[in-house]
Tab-separated table of C-alpha atoms in Angstrom:
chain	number	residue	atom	x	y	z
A	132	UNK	CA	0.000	0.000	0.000
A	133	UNK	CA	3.126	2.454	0.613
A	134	UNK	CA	3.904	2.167	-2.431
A	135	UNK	CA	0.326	3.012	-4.314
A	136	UNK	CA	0.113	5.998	-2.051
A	137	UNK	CA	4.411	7.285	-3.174
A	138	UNK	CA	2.742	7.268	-6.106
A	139	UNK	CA	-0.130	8.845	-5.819
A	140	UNK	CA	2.132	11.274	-4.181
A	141	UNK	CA	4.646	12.039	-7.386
A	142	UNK	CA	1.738	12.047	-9.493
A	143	UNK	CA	-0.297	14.689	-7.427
A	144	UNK	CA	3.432	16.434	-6.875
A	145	UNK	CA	3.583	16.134	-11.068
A	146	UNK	CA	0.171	17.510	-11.649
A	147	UNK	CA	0.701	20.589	-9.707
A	148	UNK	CA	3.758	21.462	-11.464
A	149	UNK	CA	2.174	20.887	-14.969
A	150	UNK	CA	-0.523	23.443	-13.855
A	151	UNK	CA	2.268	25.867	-13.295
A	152	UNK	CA	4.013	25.045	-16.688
A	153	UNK	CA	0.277	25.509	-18.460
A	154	UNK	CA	-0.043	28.875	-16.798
A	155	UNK	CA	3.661	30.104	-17.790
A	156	UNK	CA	3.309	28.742	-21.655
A	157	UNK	CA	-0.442	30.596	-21.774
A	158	UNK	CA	1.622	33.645	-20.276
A	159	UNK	CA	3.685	33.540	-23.247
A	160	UNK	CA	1.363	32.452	-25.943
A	161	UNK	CA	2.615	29.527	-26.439
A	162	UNK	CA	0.834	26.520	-28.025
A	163	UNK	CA	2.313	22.781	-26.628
A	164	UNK	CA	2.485	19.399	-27.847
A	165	UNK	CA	3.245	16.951	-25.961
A	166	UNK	CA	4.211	13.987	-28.833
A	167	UNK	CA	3.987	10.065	-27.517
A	168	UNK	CA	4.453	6.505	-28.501
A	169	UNK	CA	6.571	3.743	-28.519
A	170	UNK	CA	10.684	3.556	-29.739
A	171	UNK	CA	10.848	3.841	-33.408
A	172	UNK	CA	7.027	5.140	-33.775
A	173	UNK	CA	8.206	7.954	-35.887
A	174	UNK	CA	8.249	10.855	-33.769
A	175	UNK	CA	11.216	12.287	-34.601
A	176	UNK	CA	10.520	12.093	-38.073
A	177	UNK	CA	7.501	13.644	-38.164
A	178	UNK	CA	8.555	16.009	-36.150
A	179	UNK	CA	11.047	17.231	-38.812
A	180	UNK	CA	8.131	17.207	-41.248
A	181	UNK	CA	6.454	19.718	-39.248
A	182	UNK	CA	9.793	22.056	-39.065
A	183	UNK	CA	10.173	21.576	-42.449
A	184	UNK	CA	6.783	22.934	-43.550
A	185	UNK	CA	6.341	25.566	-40.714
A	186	UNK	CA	9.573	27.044	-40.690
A	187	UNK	CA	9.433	30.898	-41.390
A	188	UNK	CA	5.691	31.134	-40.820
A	189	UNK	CA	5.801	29.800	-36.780
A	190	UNK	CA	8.307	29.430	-34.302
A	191	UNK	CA	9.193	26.628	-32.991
A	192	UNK	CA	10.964	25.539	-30.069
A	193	UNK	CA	11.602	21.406	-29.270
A	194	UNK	CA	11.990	19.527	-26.359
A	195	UNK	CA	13.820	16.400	-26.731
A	196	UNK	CA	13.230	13.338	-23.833
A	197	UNK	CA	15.254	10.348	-24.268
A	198	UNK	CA	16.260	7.461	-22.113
A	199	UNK	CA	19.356	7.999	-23.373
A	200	UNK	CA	21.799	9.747	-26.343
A	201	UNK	CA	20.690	13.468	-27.602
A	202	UNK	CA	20.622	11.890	-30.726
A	203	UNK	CA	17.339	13.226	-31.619
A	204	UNK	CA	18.185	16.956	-30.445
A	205	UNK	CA	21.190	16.987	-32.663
A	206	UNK	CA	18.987	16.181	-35.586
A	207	UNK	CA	16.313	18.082	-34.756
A	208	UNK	CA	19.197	21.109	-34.357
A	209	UNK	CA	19.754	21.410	-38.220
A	210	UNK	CA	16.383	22.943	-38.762
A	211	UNK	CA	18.079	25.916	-36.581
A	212	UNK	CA	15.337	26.053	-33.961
A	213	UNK	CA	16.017	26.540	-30.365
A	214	UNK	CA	15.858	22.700	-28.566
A	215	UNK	CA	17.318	21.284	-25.689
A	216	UNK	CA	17.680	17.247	-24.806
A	217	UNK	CA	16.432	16.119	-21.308
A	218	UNK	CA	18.389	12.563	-21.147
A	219	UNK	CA	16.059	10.962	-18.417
A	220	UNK	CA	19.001	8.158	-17.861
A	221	UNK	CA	16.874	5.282	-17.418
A	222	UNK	CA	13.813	6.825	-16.287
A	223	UNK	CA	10.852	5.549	-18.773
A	224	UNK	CA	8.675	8.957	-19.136
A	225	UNK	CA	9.143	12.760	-18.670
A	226	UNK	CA	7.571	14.737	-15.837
A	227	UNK	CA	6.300	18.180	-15.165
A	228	UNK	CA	9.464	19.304	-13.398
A	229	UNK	CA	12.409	18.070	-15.882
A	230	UNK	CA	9.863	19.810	-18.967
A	231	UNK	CA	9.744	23.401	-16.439
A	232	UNK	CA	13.570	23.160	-16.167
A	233	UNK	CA	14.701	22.540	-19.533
A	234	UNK	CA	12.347	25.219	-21.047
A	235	UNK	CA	13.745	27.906	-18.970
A	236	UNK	CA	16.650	28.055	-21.584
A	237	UNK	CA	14.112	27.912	-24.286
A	238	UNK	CA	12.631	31.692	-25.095
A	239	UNK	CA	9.483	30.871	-24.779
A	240	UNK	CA	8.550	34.537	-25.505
A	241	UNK	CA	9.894	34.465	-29.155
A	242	UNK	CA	7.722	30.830	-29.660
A	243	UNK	CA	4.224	29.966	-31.101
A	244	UNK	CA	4.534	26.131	-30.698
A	245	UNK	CA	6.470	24.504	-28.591
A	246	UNK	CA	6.929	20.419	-29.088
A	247	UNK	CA	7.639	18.054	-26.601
A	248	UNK	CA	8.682	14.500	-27.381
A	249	UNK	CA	8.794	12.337	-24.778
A	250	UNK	CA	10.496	9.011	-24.271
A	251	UNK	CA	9.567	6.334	-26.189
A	252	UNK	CA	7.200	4.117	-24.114
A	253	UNK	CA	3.688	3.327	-24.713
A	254	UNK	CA	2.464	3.343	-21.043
A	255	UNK	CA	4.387	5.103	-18.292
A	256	UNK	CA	3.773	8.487	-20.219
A	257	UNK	CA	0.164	8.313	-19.968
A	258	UNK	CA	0.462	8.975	-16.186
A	259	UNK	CA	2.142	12.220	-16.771
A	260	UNK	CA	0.352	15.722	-17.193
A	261	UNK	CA	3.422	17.995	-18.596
A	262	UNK	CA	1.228	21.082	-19.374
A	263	UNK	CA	0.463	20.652	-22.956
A	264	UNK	CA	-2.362	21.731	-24.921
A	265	UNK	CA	-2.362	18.654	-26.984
A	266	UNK	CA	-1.212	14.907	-26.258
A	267	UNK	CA	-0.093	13.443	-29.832
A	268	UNK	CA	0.322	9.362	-29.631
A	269	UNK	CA	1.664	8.231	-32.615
A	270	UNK	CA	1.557	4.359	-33.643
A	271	UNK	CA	3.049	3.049	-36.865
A	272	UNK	CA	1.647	0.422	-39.571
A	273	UNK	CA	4.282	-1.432	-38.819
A	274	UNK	CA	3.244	-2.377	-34.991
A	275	UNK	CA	-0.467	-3.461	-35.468
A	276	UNK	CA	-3.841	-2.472	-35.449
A	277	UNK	CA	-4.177	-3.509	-31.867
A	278	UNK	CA	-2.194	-0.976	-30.252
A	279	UNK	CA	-4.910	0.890	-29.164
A	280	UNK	CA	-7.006	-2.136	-27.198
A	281	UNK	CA	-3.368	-3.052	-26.163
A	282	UNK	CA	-2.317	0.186	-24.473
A	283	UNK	CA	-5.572	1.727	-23.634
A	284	UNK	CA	-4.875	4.371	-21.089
A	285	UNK	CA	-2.513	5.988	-23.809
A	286	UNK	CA	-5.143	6.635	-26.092
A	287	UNK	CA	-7.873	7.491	-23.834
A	288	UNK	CA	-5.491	10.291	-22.562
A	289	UNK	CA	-4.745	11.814	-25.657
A	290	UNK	CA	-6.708	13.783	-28.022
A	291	UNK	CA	-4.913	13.160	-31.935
A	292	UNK	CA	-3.939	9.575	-33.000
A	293	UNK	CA	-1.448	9.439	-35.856
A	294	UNK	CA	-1.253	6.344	-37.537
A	295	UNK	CA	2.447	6.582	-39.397
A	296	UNK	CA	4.072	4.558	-42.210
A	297	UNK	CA	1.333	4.168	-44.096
A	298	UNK	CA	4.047	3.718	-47.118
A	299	UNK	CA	4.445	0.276	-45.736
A	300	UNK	CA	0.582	-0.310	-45.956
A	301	UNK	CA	1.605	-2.757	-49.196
A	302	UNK	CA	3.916	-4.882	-47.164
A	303	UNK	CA	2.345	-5.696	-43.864
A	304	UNK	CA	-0.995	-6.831	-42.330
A	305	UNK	CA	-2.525	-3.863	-41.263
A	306	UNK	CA	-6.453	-3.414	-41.547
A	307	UNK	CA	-6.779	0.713	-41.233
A	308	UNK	CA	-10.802	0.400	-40.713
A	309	UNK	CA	-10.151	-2.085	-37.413
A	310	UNK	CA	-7.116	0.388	-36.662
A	311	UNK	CA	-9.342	3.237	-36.493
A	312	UNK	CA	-12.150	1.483	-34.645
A	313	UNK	CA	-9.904	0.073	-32.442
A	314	UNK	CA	-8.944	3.668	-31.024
A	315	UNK	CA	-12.395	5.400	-31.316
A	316	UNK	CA	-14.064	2.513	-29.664
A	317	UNK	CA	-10.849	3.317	-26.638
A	318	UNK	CA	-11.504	7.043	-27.178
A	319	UNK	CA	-14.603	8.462	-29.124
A	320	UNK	CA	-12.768	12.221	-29.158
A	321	UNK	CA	-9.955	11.497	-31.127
A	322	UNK	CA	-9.143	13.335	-34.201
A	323	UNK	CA	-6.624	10.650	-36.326
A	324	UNK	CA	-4.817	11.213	-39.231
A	325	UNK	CA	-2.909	8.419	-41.383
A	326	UNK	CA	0.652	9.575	-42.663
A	327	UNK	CA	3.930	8.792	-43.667
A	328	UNK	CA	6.064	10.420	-41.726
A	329	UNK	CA	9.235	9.652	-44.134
A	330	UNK	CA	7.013	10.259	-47.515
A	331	UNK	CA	5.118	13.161	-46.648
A	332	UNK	CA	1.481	11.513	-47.146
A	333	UNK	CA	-1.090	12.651	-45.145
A	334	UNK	CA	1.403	14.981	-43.887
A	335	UNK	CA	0.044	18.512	-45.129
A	336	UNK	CA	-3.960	18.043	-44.098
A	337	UNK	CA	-2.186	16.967	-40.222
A	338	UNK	CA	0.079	20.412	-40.323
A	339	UNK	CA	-3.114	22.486	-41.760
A	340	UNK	CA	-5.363	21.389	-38.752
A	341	UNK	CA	-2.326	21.975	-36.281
A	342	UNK	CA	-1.422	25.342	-37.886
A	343	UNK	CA	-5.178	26.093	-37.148
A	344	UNK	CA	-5.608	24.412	-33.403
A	345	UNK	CA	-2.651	26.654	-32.527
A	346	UNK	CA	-4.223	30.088	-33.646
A	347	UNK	CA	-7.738	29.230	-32.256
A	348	UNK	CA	-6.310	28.185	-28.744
A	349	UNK	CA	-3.243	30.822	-28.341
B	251	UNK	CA	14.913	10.436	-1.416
B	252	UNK	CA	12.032	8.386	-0.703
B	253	UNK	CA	10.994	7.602	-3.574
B	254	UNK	CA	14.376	6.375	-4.675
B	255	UNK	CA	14.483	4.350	-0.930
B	256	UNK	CA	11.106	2.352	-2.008
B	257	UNK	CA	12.442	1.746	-5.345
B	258	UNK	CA	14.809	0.096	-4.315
B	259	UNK	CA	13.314	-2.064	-1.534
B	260	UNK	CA	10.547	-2.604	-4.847
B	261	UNK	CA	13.426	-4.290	-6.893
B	262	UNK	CA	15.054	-6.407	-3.837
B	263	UNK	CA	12.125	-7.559	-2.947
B	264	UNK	CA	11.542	-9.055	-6.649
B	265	UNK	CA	14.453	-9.896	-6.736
B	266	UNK	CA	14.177	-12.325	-3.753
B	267	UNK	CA	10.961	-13.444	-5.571
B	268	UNK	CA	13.065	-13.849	-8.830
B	269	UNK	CA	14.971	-16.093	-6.857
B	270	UNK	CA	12.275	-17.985	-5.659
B	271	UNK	CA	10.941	-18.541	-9.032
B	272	UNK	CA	14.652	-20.083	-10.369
B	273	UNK	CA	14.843	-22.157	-8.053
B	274	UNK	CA	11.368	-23.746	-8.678
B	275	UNK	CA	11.824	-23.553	-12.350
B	276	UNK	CA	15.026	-25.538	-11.963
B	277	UNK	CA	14.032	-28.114	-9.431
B	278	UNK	CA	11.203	-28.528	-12.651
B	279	UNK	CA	14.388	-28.526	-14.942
B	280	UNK	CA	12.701	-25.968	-16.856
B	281	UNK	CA	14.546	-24.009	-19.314
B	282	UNK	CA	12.718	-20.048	-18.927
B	283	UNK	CA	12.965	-17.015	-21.550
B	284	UNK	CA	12.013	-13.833	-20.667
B	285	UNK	CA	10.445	-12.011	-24.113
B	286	UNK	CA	11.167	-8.385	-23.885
B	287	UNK	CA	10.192	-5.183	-26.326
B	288	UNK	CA	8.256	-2.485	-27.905
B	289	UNK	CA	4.714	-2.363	-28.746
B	290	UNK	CA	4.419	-4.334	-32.119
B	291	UNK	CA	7.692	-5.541	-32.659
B	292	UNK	CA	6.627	-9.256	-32.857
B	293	UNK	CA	6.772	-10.954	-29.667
B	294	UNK	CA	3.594	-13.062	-30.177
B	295	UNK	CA	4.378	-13.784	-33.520
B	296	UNK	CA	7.573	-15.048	-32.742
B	297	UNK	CA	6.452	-17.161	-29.850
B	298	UNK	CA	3.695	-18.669	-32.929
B	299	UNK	CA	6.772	-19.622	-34.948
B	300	UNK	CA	8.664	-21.130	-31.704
B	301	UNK	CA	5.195	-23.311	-31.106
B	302	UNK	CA	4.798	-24.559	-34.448
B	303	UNK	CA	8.109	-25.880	-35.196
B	304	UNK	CA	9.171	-27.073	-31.541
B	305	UNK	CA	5.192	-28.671	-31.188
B	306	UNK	CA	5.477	-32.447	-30.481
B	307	UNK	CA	9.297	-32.527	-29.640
B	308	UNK	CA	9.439	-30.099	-26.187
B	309	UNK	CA	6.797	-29.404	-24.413
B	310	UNK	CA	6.050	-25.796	-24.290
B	311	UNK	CA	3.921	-23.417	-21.896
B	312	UNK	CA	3.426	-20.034	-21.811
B	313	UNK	CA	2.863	-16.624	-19.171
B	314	UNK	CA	1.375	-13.825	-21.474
B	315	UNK	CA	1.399	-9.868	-19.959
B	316	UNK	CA	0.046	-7.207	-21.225
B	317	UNK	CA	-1.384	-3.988	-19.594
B	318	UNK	CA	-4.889	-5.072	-20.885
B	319	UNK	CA	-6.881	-7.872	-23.451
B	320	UNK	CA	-6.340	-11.344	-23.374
B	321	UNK	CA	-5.674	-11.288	-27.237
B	322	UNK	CA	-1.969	-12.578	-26.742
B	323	UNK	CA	-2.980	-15.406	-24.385
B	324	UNK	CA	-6.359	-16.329	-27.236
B	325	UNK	CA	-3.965	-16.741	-30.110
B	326	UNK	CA	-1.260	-18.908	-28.061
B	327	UNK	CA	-4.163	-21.188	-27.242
B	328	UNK	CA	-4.722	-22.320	-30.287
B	329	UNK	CA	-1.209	-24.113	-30.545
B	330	UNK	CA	-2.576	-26.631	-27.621
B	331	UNK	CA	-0.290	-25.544	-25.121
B	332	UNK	CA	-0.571	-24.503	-21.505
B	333	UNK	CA	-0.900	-20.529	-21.433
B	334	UNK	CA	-1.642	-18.086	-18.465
B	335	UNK	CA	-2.354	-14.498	-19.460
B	336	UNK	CA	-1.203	-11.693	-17.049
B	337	UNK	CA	-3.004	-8.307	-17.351
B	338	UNK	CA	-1.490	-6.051	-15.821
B	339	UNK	CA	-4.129	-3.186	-15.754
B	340	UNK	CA	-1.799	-0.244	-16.484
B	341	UNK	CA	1.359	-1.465	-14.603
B	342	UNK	CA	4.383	-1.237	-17.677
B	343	UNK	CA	6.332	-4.374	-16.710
B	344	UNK	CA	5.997	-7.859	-15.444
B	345	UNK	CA	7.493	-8.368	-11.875
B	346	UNK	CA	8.838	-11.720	-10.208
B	347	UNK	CA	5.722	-12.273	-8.031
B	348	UNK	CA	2.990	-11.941	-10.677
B	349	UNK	CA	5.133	-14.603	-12.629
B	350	UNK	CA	5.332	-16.560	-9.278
B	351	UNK	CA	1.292	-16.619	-8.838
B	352	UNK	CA	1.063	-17.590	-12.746
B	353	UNK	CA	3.344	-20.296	-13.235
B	354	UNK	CA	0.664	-22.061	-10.284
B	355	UNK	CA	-1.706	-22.965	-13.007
B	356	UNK	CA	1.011	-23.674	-14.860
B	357	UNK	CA	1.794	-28.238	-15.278
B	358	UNK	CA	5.768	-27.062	-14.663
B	359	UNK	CA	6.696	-30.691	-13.747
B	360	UNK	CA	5.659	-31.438	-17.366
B	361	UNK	CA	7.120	-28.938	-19.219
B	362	UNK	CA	10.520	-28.308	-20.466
B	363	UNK	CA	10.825	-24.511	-21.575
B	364	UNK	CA	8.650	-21.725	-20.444
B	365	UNK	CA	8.846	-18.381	-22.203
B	366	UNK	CA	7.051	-15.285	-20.561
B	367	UNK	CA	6.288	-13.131	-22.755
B	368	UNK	CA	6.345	-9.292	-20.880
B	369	UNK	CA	4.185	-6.374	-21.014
B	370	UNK	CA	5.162	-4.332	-24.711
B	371	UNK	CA	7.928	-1.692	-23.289
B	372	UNK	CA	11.727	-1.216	-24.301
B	373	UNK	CA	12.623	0.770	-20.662
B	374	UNK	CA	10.509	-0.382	-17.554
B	375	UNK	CA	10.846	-4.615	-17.662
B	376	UNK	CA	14.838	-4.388	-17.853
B	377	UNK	CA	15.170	-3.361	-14.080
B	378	UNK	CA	13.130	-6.540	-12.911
B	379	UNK	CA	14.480	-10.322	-13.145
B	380	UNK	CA	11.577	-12.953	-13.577
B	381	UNK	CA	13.601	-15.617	-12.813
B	382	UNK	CA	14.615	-16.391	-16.444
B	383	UNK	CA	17.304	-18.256	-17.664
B	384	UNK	CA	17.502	-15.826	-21.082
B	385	UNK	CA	16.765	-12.798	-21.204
B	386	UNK	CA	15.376	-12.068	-25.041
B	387	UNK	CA	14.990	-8.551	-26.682
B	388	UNK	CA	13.294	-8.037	-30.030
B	389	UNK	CA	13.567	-5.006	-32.176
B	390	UNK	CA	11.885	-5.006	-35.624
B	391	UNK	CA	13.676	-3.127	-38.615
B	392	UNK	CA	11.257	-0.782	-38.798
B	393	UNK	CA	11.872	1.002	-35.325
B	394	UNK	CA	15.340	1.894	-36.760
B	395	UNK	CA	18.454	0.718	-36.459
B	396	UNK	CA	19.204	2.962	-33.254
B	397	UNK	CA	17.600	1.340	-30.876
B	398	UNK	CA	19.810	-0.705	-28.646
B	399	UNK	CA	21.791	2.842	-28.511
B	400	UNK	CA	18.432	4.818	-27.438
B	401	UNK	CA	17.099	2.376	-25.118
B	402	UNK	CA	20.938	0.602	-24.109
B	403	UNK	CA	19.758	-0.838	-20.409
B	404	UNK	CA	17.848	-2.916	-22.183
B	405	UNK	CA	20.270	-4.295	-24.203
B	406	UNK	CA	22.920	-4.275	-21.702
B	407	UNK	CA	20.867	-7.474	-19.471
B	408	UNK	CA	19.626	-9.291	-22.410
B	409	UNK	CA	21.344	-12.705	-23.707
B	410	UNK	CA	19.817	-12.601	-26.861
B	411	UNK	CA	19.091	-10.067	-29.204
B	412	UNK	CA	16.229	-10.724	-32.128
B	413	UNK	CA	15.903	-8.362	-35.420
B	414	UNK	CA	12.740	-8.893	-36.750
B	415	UNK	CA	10.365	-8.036	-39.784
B	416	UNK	CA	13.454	-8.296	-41.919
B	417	UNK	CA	11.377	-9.379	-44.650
B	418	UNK	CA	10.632	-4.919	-44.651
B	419	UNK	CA	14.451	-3.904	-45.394
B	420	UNK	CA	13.993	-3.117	-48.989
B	421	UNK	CA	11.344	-0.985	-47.845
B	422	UNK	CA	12.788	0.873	-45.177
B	423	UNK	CA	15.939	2.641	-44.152
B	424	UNK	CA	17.546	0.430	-41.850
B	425	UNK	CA	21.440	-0.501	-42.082
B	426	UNK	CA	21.852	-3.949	-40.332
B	427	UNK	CA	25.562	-3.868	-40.082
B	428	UNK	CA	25.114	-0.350	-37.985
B	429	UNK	CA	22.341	-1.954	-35.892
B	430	UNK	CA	24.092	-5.060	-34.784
B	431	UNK	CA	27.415	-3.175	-34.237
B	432	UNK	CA	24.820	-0.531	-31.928
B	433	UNK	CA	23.689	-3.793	-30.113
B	434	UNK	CA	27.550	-5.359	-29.465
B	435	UNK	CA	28.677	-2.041	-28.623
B	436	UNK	CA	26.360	-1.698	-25.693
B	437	UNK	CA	26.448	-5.541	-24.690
B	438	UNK	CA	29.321	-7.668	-26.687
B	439	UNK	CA	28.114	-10.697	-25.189
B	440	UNK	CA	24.702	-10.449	-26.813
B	441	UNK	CA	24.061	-13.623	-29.435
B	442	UNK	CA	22.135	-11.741	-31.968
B	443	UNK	CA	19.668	-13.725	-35.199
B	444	UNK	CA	18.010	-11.696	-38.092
B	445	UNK	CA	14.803	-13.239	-38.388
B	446	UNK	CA	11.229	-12.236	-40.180
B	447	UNK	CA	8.801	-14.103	-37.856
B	448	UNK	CA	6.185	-13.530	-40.439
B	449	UNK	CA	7.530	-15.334	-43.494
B	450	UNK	CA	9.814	-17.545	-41.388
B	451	UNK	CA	13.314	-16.495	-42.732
B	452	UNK	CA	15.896	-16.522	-40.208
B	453	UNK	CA	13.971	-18.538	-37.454
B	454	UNK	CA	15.032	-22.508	-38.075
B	455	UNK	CA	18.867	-20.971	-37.130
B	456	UNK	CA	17.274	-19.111	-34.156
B	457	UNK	CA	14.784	-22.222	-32.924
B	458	UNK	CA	18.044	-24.642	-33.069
B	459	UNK	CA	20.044	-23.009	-31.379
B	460	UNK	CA	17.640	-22.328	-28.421
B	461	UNK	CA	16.925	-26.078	-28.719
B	462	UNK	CA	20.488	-26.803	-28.032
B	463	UNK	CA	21.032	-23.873	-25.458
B	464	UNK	CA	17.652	-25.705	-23.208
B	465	UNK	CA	19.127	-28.715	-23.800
B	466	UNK	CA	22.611	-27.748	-22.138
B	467	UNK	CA	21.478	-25.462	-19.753
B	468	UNK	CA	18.605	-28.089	-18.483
């Protein structure tokens, strides 16, 4: 029982500092995803897609979470936007706190979006409020149309489901209809789009609606 | 602190469960893999393949966990064999003791390997021992050939390390040579097989060889 209640603990503790972070990114007009799924997903990727097409029109800023390697910041550094790398070492999800210390070297006052990828893990960060506007959980083709019945709590938490590599649609078993029910049976509210992350399909009608979430809600 | 303190206490008390479980397993002269990875890398599938061909010469059972469904544990059943299906209801890793209360309905004095297959999740189930003889991580190709370097604890306590969905590579960047040389550089002692659990290629080399390894070890 000590242990449920530790918990409960860090995740009250967690809460209270993503209600701080919310209030200091609506301070600054900032709009915040908060992008999830398991290793090798495709977050990274599309996350370069969106740079790619919103560059010069929005600014960006990126925070990188990974269990280990700032891999992903020093690719995500060629687009020349500001992002810094939170290496959890080992820990399986970011929190609230490690999100409100790396932004303080962000300038959050020169940023319309700011984009938060978290670990890859298709649980633990489903716990974990970080003060986003928008929770993003990615699955690929390539993993299944079961995720969602598989990893519930992830979906139910979020509100956009991207289903990526679609490009490999020709090469696996992957029924898109049952994919789709799958998470709207889990989580009635979610808006999905189908993409390939590394072809660019699907990509522009995703970056449209986000271009317009983030003016209607800043 | 605190939390840190109950971690800890959390991981030696599986690990005196662990224990526990070895020593029952071997008094049973059972030969035990632990099935570790992602979301949709091919665990199941796998464990299909290791049914089929091994069916009528070793007698098999099975511990499925997952966070939620039964699905896993429905589409071992059909191969006849002994299966117990864990759900874990949110928690993102198997531990020692919910093995321990499995393996009860389990007929261990009649079987000779038992493979657990554990919750989908590249961080959390490295940090707690089952028991196992071998530890087993899959990656498919299409997570990327960075994995064991993004997610290296992982790697580090595995014995085995499984590519999958190699039957993708022409359709898909994904440079084998890098990704076993990111495995071996994280854990040299790893004894890595390219496989494609879907069309079969690569898996007789991988199914003899744990054949022979449950045979010595036993």
């Amino acid at each position: 029982m000590s242990v449920i209640t530790v918990e409960r603990k860090i995740l009250q503790k967690n809460d209270e500092v993503a209600a701080e972070n919310r209030a200091r990114f609506k301070e600054n007009r900032l709009f915040t995803l908060n992008l999830v799924s398991s290793p090798g997903s495709g977050k990274t990727t599309l996350l370069e897609r969106i740079l790619e097409i919103l560059a010069g029109q929005v600014r960006i800023s990126v925070v990188e979470g990974d269990v280990q390697t700032d891999n992903d910041a020093q690719r995500i550094a060629k687009y020349n936007v500001p992002v810094v790398q939170i290496i959890t070492n080992g820990a399986c999800h970011l929190e609230a706190k490690l999100v409100q210390d790396a932004v303080a070297s962000l300038p959050l006052e020169h940023t319309d979006i700011l984009v938060i990828e978290n670990v890859g893990n298709l649980v633990c960060p489903a716990s974990y409020d970080l003060g986003e506007d928008l929770k993003v959980v990615l699955f690929s083709t390539a993993e299944g149309d079961d995720k969602p019945l598989k990893y519930p709590k992830m979906f139910r938490v979020a509100d956009v489901c991207i289903i990526n590599k679609i490009d490999l649609l020709p090469y696996i078993e992957f029924d898109m209809a049952k994919a789709r029910e799958n998470a709207l049976n889990i989580n009635p509210g979610l808006t999905i789009f189908e993409v390939s992350a590394k072809t660019g399909e699907g990509i522009d009608e995703w970056i449209e609606w986000l271009r317009k979430e983030a003016q209607r809600r800043r």
